[in-house]
């Protein structure tokens, strides 16, 4: 059975890689077309901006001169090793395909572990109802959002891969590797550092021993490991660029939102209309709102750390400063691990309809605004609100289903009965 599963997974990975390679080569204009789409590329992950930074880096000029490049410095030595993208794009294509396969492999291990339905402190009565790792990996690799992201080549794929490996390694008990992966994700995109509390809980539960360290001691050691890892990455970045300018250009732009390029998030239009005297206050409010979910969910859903991690990936896709469909593809991939609580979801049809509706209308409204000139910014922002609504419905519905599953374990006599919150 194990060899059959391995061969089946290998076949899936080969087929997914072949599909991506076919799209890259059969439609040579498609990658550049998708790279320019605001739904996929943002100021902090755009492949075009990466190419500009790489050009400056290769000519011994600070990549942060000009205010175009806002990504991690260590990406530049990596991409400088590849042949010129314009002349030999196949090497860049192969790198992004490989990252997608690595992400799917980590997701496969997460699904196969059974952590979604059976943790140290909780076992779902529906645990036998689940999808195999093969199905979960296939849903991720064949998701149109994932494929479009791979073709557009944003650097978000590296963050996604790092997050999935952090979770996978925590489940397998490789704590240091997990924290190192999370540090790399946080280094690339900053916001994944908010995943540290539930990730520590997950790692603690998977390696728990009655005579082992307490949760506080365990958390302290892992926070220290993440701090040291980030310090090494920052020092390496300083060695590459020769200055600390990258700190503001990479992370400061997310904290201050100085680049208001349209995207599928909620921030850009709000701050376009914001009066300058109130800007700092609302920046603080928005960041406080985003960061408050991690501790709150970690405390409330303590018995199911993987649920917390999944909910946070969805929340990031809605509320972080520069979201893209890549964040949604990660969230949907994580959700597919929770097949056992799908019957408890209340708004699955509505959620799917809203997401599909906004997926098709989003590009049309953007075209009306930017190219046709028959609309304005309100057109596009309105459809991004619908997009965020669809994700918000799924996040809240998944949280309800997970808590309802816990509640039925505590009160089995209420299984199947309708409840109302008063």
PDB file of C-alpha atoms in Angstrom, residues 54-178:
ATOM      1  CA  UNK A  54      18.307  41.947  -9.786  1.00  0.00           C
ATOM      2  CA  UNK A  55      19.490  44.241 -12.603  1.00  0.00           C
ATOM      3  CA  UNK A  56      20.669  46.839 -10.085  1.00  0.00           C
ATOM      4  CA  UNK A  57      22.295  44.163  -7.916  1.00  0.00           C
ATOM      5  CA  UNK A  58      24.216  42.685 -10.859  1.00  0.00           C
ATOM      6  CA  UNK A  59      25.494  46.160 -11.736  1.00  0.00           C
ATOM      7  CA  UNK A  60      26.748  46.837  -8.196  1.00  0.00           C
ATOM      8  CA  UNK A  61      24.022  49.369  -7.444  1.00  0.00           C
ATOM      9  CA  UNK A  62      21.862  49.147  -4.337  1.00  0.00           C
ATOM     10  CA  UNK A  63      18.711  47.247  -5.390  1.00  0.00           C
ATOM     11  CA  UNK A  64      16.662  49.554  -3.172  1.00  0.00           C
ATOM     12  CA  UNK A  65      17.625  52.710  -5.086  1.00  0.00           C
ATOM     13  CA  UNK A  66      14.594  54.099  -6.851  1.00  0.00           C
ATOM     14  CA  UNK A  67      12.006  52.638  -4.497  1.00  0.00           C
ATOM     15  CA  UNK A  68      10.884  49.812  -6.805  1.00  0.00           C
ATOM     16  CA  UNK A  69      12.300  46.681  -5.171  1.00  0.00           C
ATOM     17  CA  UNK A  70      10.694  45.784  -1.833  1.00  0.00           C
ATOM     18  CA  UNK A  71      11.663  42.144  -1.391  1.00  0.00           C
ATOM     19  CA  UNK A  72      14.174  40.221   0.694  1.00  0.00           C
ATOM     20  CA  UNK A  73      17.847  40.786  -0.236  1.00  0.00           C
ATOM     21  CA  UNK A  74      18.810  37.094  -0.183  1.00  0.00           C
ATOM     22  CA  UNK A  75      16.513  36.424  -3.147  1.00  0.00           C
ATOM     23  CA  UNK A  76      18.953  38.396  -5.306  1.00  0.00           C
ATOM     24  CA  UNK A  77      21.977  36.036  -4.975  1.00  0.00           C
ATOM     25  CA  UNK A  78      19.630  33.095  -5.610  1.00  0.00           C
ATOM     26  CA  UNK A  79      18.240  34.504  -8.855  1.00  0.00           C
ATOM     27  CA  UNK A  80      21.620  35.831  -9.956  1.00  0.00           C
ATOM     28  CA  UNK A  81      22.756  32.192 -10.148  1.00  0.00           C
ATOM     29  CA  UNK A  82      20.133  31.509 -12.808  1.00  0.00           C
ATOM     30  CA  UNK A  83      20.800  32.350 -16.466  1.00  0.00           C
ATOM     31  CA  UNK A  84      19.166  35.474 -17.871  1.00  0.00           C
ATOM     32  CA  UNK A  85      15.396  35.049 -17.666  1.00  0.00           C
ATOM     33  CA  UNK A  86      14.756  36.775 -20.989  1.00  0.00           C
ATOM     34  CA  UNK A  87      17.188  34.538 -22.903  1.00  0.00           C
ATOM     35  CA  UNK A  88      16.787  31.259 -20.969  1.00  0.00           C
ATOM     36  CA  UNK A  89      13.448  31.353 -19.117  1.00  0.00           C
ATOM     37  CA  UNK A  90      13.308  27.572 -18.713  1.00  0.00           C
ATOM     38  CA  UNK A  91      15.575  27.653 -15.651  1.00  0.00           C
ATOM     39  CA  UNK A  92      13.297  30.116 -13.840  1.00  0.00           C
ATOM     40  CA  UNK A  93      10.273  28.055 -14.853  1.00  0.00           C
ATOM     41  CA  UNK A  94      11.913  24.921 -13.447  1.00  0.00           C
ATOM     42  CA  UNK A  95      12.641  26.668 -10.133  1.00  0.00           C
ATOM     43  CA  UNK A  96       9.020  27.727  -9.634  1.00  0.00           C
ATOM     44  CA  UNK A  97       7.698  24.315 -10.652  1.00  0.00           C
ATOM     45  CA  UNK A  98      10.059  22.701  -8.141  1.00  0.00           C
ATOM     46  CA  UNK A  99       8.859  25.010  -5.355  1.00  0.00           C
ATOM     47  CA  UNK A 100       5.235  24.066  -6.108  1.00  0.00           C
ATOM     48  CA  UNK A 101       6.105  20.369  -5.929  1.00  0.00           C
ATOM     49  CA  UNK A 102       7.948  20.845  -2.621  1.00  0.00           C
ATOM     50  CA  UNK A 103       4.928  22.697  -1.215  1.00  0.00           C
ATOM     51  CA  UNK A 104       2.599  19.893  -2.326  1.00  0.00           C
ATOM     52  CA  UNK A 105       4.890  17.276  -0.768  1.00  0.00           C
ATOM     53  CA  UNK A 106       4.807  19.099   2.583  1.00  0.00           C
ATOM     54  CA  UNK A 107       1.017  19.362   2.309  1.00  0.00           C
ATOM     55  CA  UNK A 108       0.847  15.628   1.571  1.00  0.00           C
ATOM     56  CA  UNK A 109       2.712  14.877   4.805  1.00  0.00           C
ATOM     57  CA  UNK A 110       0.450  17.220   6.804  1.00  0.00           C
ATOM     58  CA  UNK A 111      -2.673  15.475   5.495  1.00  0.00           C
ATOM     59  CA  UNK A 112      -1.266  11.969   6.007  1.00  0.00           C
ATOM     60  CA  UNK A 113      -0.324  12.713   9.627  1.00  0.00           C
ATOM     61  CA  UNK A 114      -3.980  12.882  10.673  1.00  0.00           C
ATOM     62  CA  UNK A 115      -3.268  15.929  12.842  1.00  0.00           C
ATOM     63  CA  UNK A 116      -6.303  17.697  11.403  1.00  0.00           C
ATOM     64  CA  UNK A 117      -8.731  15.323  13.134  1.00  0.00           C
ATOM     65  CA  UNK A 118      -6.636  13.811  15.938  1.00  0.00           C
ATOM     66  CA  UNK A 119      -4.343  15.952  18.085  1.00  0.00           C
ATOM     67  CA  UNK A 120      -2.851  15.286  21.513  1.00  0.00           C
ATOM     68  CA  UNK A 121      -5.766  16.946  23.316  1.00  0.00           C
ATOM     69  CA  UNK A 122      -8.632  16.228  20.947  1.00  0.00           C
ATOM     70  CA  UNK A 123      -9.958  13.447  18.734  1.00  0.00           C
ATOM     71  CA  UNK A 124     -12.835  14.188  16.395  1.00  0.00           C
ATOM     72  CA  UNK A 125     -15.737  11.703  16.373  1.00  0.00           C
ATOM     73  CA  UNK A 126     -15.610  12.082  12.594  1.00  0.00           C
ATOM     74  CA  UNK A 127     -11.890  11.297  12.315  1.00  0.00           C
ATOM     75  CA  UNK A 128     -12.395   8.392   9.906  1.00  0.00           C
ATOM     76  CA  UNK A 129     -13.949  10.748   7.358  1.00  0.00           C
ATOM     77  CA  UNK A 130     -10.932  12.285   5.630  1.00  0.00           C
ATOM     78  CA  UNK A 131      -9.156  12.751   2.329  1.00  0.00           C
ATOM     79  CA  UNK A 132      -5.803  11.108   1.712  1.00  0.00           C
ATOM     80  CA  UNK A 133      -2.659  13.152   1.298  1.00  0.00           C
ATOM     81  CA  UNK A 134      -2.786  12.335  -2.415  1.00  0.00           C
ATOM     82  CA  UNK A 135      -6.163  14.050  -2.813  1.00  0.00           C
ATOM     83  CA  UNK A 136      -5.116  17.071  -0.737  1.00  0.00           C
ATOM     84  CA  UNK A 137      -1.889  17.487  -2.741  1.00  0.00           C
ATOM     85  CA  UNK A 138      -3.853  17.131  -5.999  1.00  0.00           C
ATOM     86  CA  UNK A 139      -6.354  19.801  -4.931  1.00  0.00           C
ATOM     87  CA  UNK A 140      -3.453  22.157  -4.268  1.00  0.00           C
ATOM     88  CA  UNK A 141      -1.484  21.432  -7.442  1.00  0.00           C
ATOM     89  CA  UNK A 142      -4.523  21.558  -9.742  1.00  0.00           C
ATOM     90  CA  UNK A 143      -6.091  24.618  -8.134  1.00  0.00           C
ATOM     91  CA  UNK A 144      -6.287  27.349 -10.825  1.00  0.00           C
ATOM     92  CA  UNK A 145      -5.094  29.898  -8.245  1.00  0.00           C
ATOM     93  CA  UNK A 146      -1.955  27.816  -7.591  1.00  0.00           C
ATOM     94  CA  UNK A 147      -1.264  27.325 -11.291  1.00  0.00           C
ATOM     95  CA  UNK A 148      -1.769  31.027 -12.075  1.00  0.00           C
ATOM     96  CA  UNK A 149       0.553  31.940  -9.200  1.00  0.00           C
ATOM     97  CA  UNK A 150       3.258  29.588 -10.492  1.00  0.00           C
ATOM     98  CA  UNK A 151       2.978  31.046 -14.001  1.00  0.00           C
ATOM     99  CA  UNK A 152       3.149  34.646 -12.709  1.00  0.00           C
ATOM    100  CA  UNK A 153       6.264  33.764 -10.642  1.00  0.00           C
ATOM    101  CA  UNK A 154       5.732  35.985  -7.562  1.00  0.00           C
ATOM    102  CA  UNK A 155       8.059  35.400  -4.626  1.00  0.00           C
ATOM    103  CA  UNK A 156       5.028  34.468  -2.490  1.00  0.00           C
ATOM    104  CA  UNK A 157       5.529  30.856  -3.590  1.00  0.00           C
ATOM    105  CA  UNK A 158       8.710  30.718  -1.468  1.00  0.00           C
ATOM    106  CA  UNK A 159       6.775  31.962   1.561  1.00  0.00           C
ATOM    107  CA  UNK A 160       4.029  29.386   0.967  1.00  0.00           C
ATOM    108  CA  UNK A 161       6.598  26.599   0.693  1.00  0.00           C
ATOM    109  CA  UNK A 162       8.341  27.727   3.895  1.00  0.00           C
ATOM    110  CA  UNK A 163       5.055  27.903   5.852  1.00  0.00           C
ATOM    111  CA  UNK A 164       3.957  24.426   4.736  1.00  0.00           C
ATOM    112  CA  UNK A 165       7.361  22.970   5.603  1.00  0.00           C
ATOM    113  CA  UNK A 166       7.273  24.655   9.010  1.00  0.00           C
ATOM    114  CA  UNK A 167       3.942  22.952   9.756  1.00  0.00           C
ATOM    115  CA  UNK A 168       5.058  19.630   8.273  1.00  0.00           C
ATOM    116  CA  UNK A 169       8.295  19.545  10.255  1.00  0.00           C
ATOM    117  CA  UNK A 170       6.501  20.512  13.486  1.00  0.00           C
ATOM    118  CA  UNK A 171       4.128  17.575  12.997  1.00  0.00           C
ATOM    119  CA  UNK A 172       7.010  15.182  12.344  1.00  0.00           C
ATOM    120  CA  UNK A 173       8.809  16.365  15.492  1.00  0.00           C
ATOM    121  CA  UNK A 174      11.699  18.158  13.768  1.00  0.00           C
ATOM    122  CA  UNK A 175      11.359  21.269  15.884  1.00  0.00           C
ATOM    123  CA  UNK A 176      14.481  23.176  14.900  1.00  0.00           C
ATOM    124  CA  UNK A 177      13.839  22.687  11.171  1.00  0.00           C
ATOM    125  CA  UNK A 178      10.261  23.858  11.694  1.00  0.00           C
TER     126      UNK A 178
END
